[in-house]
Short mmCIF file of C-alpha atoms in Angstrom, two decimals:
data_model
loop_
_atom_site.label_atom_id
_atom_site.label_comp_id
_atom_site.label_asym_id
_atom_site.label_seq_id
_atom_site.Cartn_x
_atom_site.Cartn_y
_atom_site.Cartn_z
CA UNK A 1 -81.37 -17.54 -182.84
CA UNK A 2 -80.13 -19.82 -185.90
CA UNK A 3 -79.87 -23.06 -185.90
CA UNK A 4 -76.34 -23.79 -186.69
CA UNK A 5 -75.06 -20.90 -183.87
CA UNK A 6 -75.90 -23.49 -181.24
CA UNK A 7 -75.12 -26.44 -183.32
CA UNK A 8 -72.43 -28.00 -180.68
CA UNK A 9 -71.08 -31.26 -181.65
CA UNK A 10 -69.11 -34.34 -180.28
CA UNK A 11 -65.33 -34.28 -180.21
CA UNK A 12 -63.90 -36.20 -183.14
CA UNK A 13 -60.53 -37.77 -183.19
CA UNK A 14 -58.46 -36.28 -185.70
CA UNK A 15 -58.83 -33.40 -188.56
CA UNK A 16 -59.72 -33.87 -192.10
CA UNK A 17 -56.34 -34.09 -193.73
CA UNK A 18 -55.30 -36.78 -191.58
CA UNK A 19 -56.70 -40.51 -191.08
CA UNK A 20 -59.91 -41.05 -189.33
CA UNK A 21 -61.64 -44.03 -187.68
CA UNK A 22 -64.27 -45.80 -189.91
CA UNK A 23 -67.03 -43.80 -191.16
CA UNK A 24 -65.68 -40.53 -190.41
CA UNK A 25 -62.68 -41.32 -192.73
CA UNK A 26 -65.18 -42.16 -195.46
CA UNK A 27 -67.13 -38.80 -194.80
CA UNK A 28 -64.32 -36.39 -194.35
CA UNK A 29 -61.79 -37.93 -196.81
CA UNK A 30 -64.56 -37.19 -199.50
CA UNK A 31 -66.02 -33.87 -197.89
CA UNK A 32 -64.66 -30.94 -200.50
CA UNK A 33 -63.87 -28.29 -198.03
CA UNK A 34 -62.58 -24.85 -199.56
CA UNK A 35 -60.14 -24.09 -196.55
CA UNK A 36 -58.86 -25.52 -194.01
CA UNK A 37 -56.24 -24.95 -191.35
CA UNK A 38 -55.16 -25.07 -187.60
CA UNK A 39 -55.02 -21.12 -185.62
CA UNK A 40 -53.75 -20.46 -182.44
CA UNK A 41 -56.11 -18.13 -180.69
CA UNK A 42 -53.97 -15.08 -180.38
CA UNK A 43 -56.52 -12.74 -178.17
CA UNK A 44 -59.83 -12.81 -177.57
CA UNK A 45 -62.09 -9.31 -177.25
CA UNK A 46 -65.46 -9.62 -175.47
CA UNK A 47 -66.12 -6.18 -174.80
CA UNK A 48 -68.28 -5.12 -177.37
CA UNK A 49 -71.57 -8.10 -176.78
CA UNK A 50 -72.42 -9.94 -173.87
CA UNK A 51 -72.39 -13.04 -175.61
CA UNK A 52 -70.43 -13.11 -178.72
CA UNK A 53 -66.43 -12.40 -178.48
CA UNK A 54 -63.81 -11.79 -181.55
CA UNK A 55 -61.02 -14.21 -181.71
CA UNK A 56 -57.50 -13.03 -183.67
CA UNK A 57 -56.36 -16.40 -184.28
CA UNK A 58 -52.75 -17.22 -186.37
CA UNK A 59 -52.07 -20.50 -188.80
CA UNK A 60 -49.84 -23.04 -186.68
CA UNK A 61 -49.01 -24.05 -190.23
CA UNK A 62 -49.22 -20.97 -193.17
CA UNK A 63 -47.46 -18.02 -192.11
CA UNK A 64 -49.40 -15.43 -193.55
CA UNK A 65 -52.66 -16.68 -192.40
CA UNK A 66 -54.99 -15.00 -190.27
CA UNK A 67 -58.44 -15.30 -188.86
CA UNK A 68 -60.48 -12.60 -187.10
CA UNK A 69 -63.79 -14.50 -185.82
CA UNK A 70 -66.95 -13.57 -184.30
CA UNK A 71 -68.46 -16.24 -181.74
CA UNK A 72 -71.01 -16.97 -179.23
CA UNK A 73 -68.63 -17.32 -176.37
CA UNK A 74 -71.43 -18.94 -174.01
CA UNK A 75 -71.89 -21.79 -176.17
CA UNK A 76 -68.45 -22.40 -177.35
CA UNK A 77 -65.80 -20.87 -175.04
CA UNK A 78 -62.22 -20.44 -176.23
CA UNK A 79 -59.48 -19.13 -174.65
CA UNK A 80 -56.26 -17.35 -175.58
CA UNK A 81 -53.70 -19.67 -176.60
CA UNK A 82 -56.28 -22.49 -177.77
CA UNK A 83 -55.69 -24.40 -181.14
CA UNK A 84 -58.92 -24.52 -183.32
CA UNK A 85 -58.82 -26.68 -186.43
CA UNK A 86 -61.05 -24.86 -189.05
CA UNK A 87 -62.89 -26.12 -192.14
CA UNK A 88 -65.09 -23.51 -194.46
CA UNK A 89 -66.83 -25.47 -197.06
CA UNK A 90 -70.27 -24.49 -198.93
CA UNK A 91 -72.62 -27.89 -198.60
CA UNK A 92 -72.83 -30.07 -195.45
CA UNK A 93 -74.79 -32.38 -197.10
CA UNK A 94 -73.98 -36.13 -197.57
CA UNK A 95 -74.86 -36.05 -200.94
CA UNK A 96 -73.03 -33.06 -202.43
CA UNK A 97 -75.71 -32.67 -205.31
CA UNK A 98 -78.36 -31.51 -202.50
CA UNK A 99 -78.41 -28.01 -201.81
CA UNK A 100 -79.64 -27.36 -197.97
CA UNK A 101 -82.16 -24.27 -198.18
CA UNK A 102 -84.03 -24.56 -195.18
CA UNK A 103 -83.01 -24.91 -191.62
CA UNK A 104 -85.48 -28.14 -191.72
CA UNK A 105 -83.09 -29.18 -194.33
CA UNK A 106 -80.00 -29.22 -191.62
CA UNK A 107 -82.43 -31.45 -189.07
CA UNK A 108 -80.22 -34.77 -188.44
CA UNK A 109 -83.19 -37.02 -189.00
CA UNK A 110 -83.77 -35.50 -192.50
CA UNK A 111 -80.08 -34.79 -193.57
CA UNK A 112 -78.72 -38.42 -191.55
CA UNK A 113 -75.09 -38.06 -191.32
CA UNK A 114 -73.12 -34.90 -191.97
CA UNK A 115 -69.27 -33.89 -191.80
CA UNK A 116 -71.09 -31.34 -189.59
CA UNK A 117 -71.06 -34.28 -186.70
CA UNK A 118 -67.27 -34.10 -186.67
CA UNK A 119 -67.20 -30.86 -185.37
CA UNK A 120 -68.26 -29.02 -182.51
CA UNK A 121 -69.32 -25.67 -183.27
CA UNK A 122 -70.86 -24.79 -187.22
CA UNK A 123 -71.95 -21.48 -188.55
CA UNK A 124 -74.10 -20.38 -191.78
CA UNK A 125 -73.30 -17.69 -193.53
CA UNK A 126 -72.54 -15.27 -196.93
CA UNK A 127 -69.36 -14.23 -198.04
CA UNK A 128 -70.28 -10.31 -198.31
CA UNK A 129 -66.42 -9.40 -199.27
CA UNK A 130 -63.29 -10.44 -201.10
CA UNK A 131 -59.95 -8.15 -201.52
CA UNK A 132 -56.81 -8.90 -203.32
CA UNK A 133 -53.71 -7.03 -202.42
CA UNK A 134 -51.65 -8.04 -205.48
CA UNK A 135 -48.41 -5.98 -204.34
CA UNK A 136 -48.35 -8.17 -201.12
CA UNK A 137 -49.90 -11.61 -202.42
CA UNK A 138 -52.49 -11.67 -200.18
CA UNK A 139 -56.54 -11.96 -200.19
CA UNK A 140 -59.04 -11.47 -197.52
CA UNK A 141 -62.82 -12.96 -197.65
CA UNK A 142 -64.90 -11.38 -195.16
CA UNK A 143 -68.62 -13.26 -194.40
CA UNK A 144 -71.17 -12.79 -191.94
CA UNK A 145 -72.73 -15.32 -190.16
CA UNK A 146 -75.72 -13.92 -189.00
CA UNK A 147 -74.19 -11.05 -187.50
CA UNK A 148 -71.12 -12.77 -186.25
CA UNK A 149 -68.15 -11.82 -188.56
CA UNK A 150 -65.22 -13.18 -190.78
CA UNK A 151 -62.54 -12.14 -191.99
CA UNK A 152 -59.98 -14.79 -193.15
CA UNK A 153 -56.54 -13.59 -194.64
CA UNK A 154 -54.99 -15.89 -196.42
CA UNK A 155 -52.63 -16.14 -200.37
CA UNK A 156 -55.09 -16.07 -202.73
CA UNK A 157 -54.36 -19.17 -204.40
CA UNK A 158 -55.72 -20.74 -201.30
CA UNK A 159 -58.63 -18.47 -201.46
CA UNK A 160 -59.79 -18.77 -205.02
CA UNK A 161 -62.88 -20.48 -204.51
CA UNK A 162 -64.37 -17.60 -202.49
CA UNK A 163 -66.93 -15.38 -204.62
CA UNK A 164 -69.24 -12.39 -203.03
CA UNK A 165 -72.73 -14.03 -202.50
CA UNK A 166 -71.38 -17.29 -201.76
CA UNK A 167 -73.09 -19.55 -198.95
CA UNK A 168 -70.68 -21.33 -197.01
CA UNK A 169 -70.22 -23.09 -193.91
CA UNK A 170 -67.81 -22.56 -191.06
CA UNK A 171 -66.77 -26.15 -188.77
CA UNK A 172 -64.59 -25.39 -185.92
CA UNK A 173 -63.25 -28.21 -183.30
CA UNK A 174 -60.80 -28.20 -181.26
CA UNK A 175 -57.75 -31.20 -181.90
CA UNK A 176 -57.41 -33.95 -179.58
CA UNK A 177 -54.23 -33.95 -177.86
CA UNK A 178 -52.64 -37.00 -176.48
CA UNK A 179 -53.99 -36.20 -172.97
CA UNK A 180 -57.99 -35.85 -174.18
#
């Protein structure tokens, strides 16, 4: 099983766009990420694997966007109704000149501090797709990470910097809420 499927990671406070505490500000503030948004999870269909479900989540703040998502259910359970704040970007890496090849590359006591530790659940993947419906103004990027599938819908200004082939990165948390 990959690496980064199981990669589960300690709550942060907060999501990239807003302020942060100390060194996570510093990390995320200066992280390029080339999407990111808050979903509600619409439904949730786990009848097709035993351990991997597909979430149809909606943007709490662009109409028009949508994410269909593959995940491993077991480690990272979601439930209908659950905000996820998602980040896509295409290097974890503290120093954004070092491409990660490797899974040794992702190990915490080579890489040291990611913007991968202020999330709780990462995937690897390819972008394998990209459509443009120019009538409606909309663009879809579908990637697979490992097996576990994207599909993001989305205007395409905010999808630009998706290309076929591309390596990228998907960080999902969910927000703390004034309760947590």
């Amino acid at each position: 099983e990959d690496l980064l499927h199981v990669a589960k990671r300690p709550r942060p406070i907060g999501f990239p766009s807003l302020s942060a505490p100390g060194d996570m500000e510093e990390i995320l503030s200066s992280h390029h990420f080339m999407f990111e948004d808050t979903f509600r999870v619409k439904t949730i269909d786990d009848s097709r694997f035993e351990r991997a479900g597909r979430i149809d989540c909606e943007s709490d703040q662009f109409a028009g966007n949508n994410l269909e998502l593959d995940i491993n259910h077991i480690i990272y359970p979601v439930s209908p109704g659950d905000m996820l704040q998602i980040a896509i970007t295409d290097n974890v890496s503290p120093d954004r000149n070092r491409k990660l090849n490797t899974a040794y590359d992702h190990d915490k006591r080579l890489l040291g501090q990611s913007v991968m530790d202020h999330f709780e659940y990462v995937m690897y993947g390819k972008v394998y797709k990209k459509d443009e419906n120019k009538k409606d103004s909309t663009a879809e990027v579908h990637a697979s990470y490992g097996g576990l599938l994207m599909k993001l819908r989305s205007d395409p200004v905010q999808l630009q910097e998706f290309h076929v082939a591309d390596a990228i990165y998907i960080l999902i948390r969910k927000p703390q809420t004034a309760s947590s």
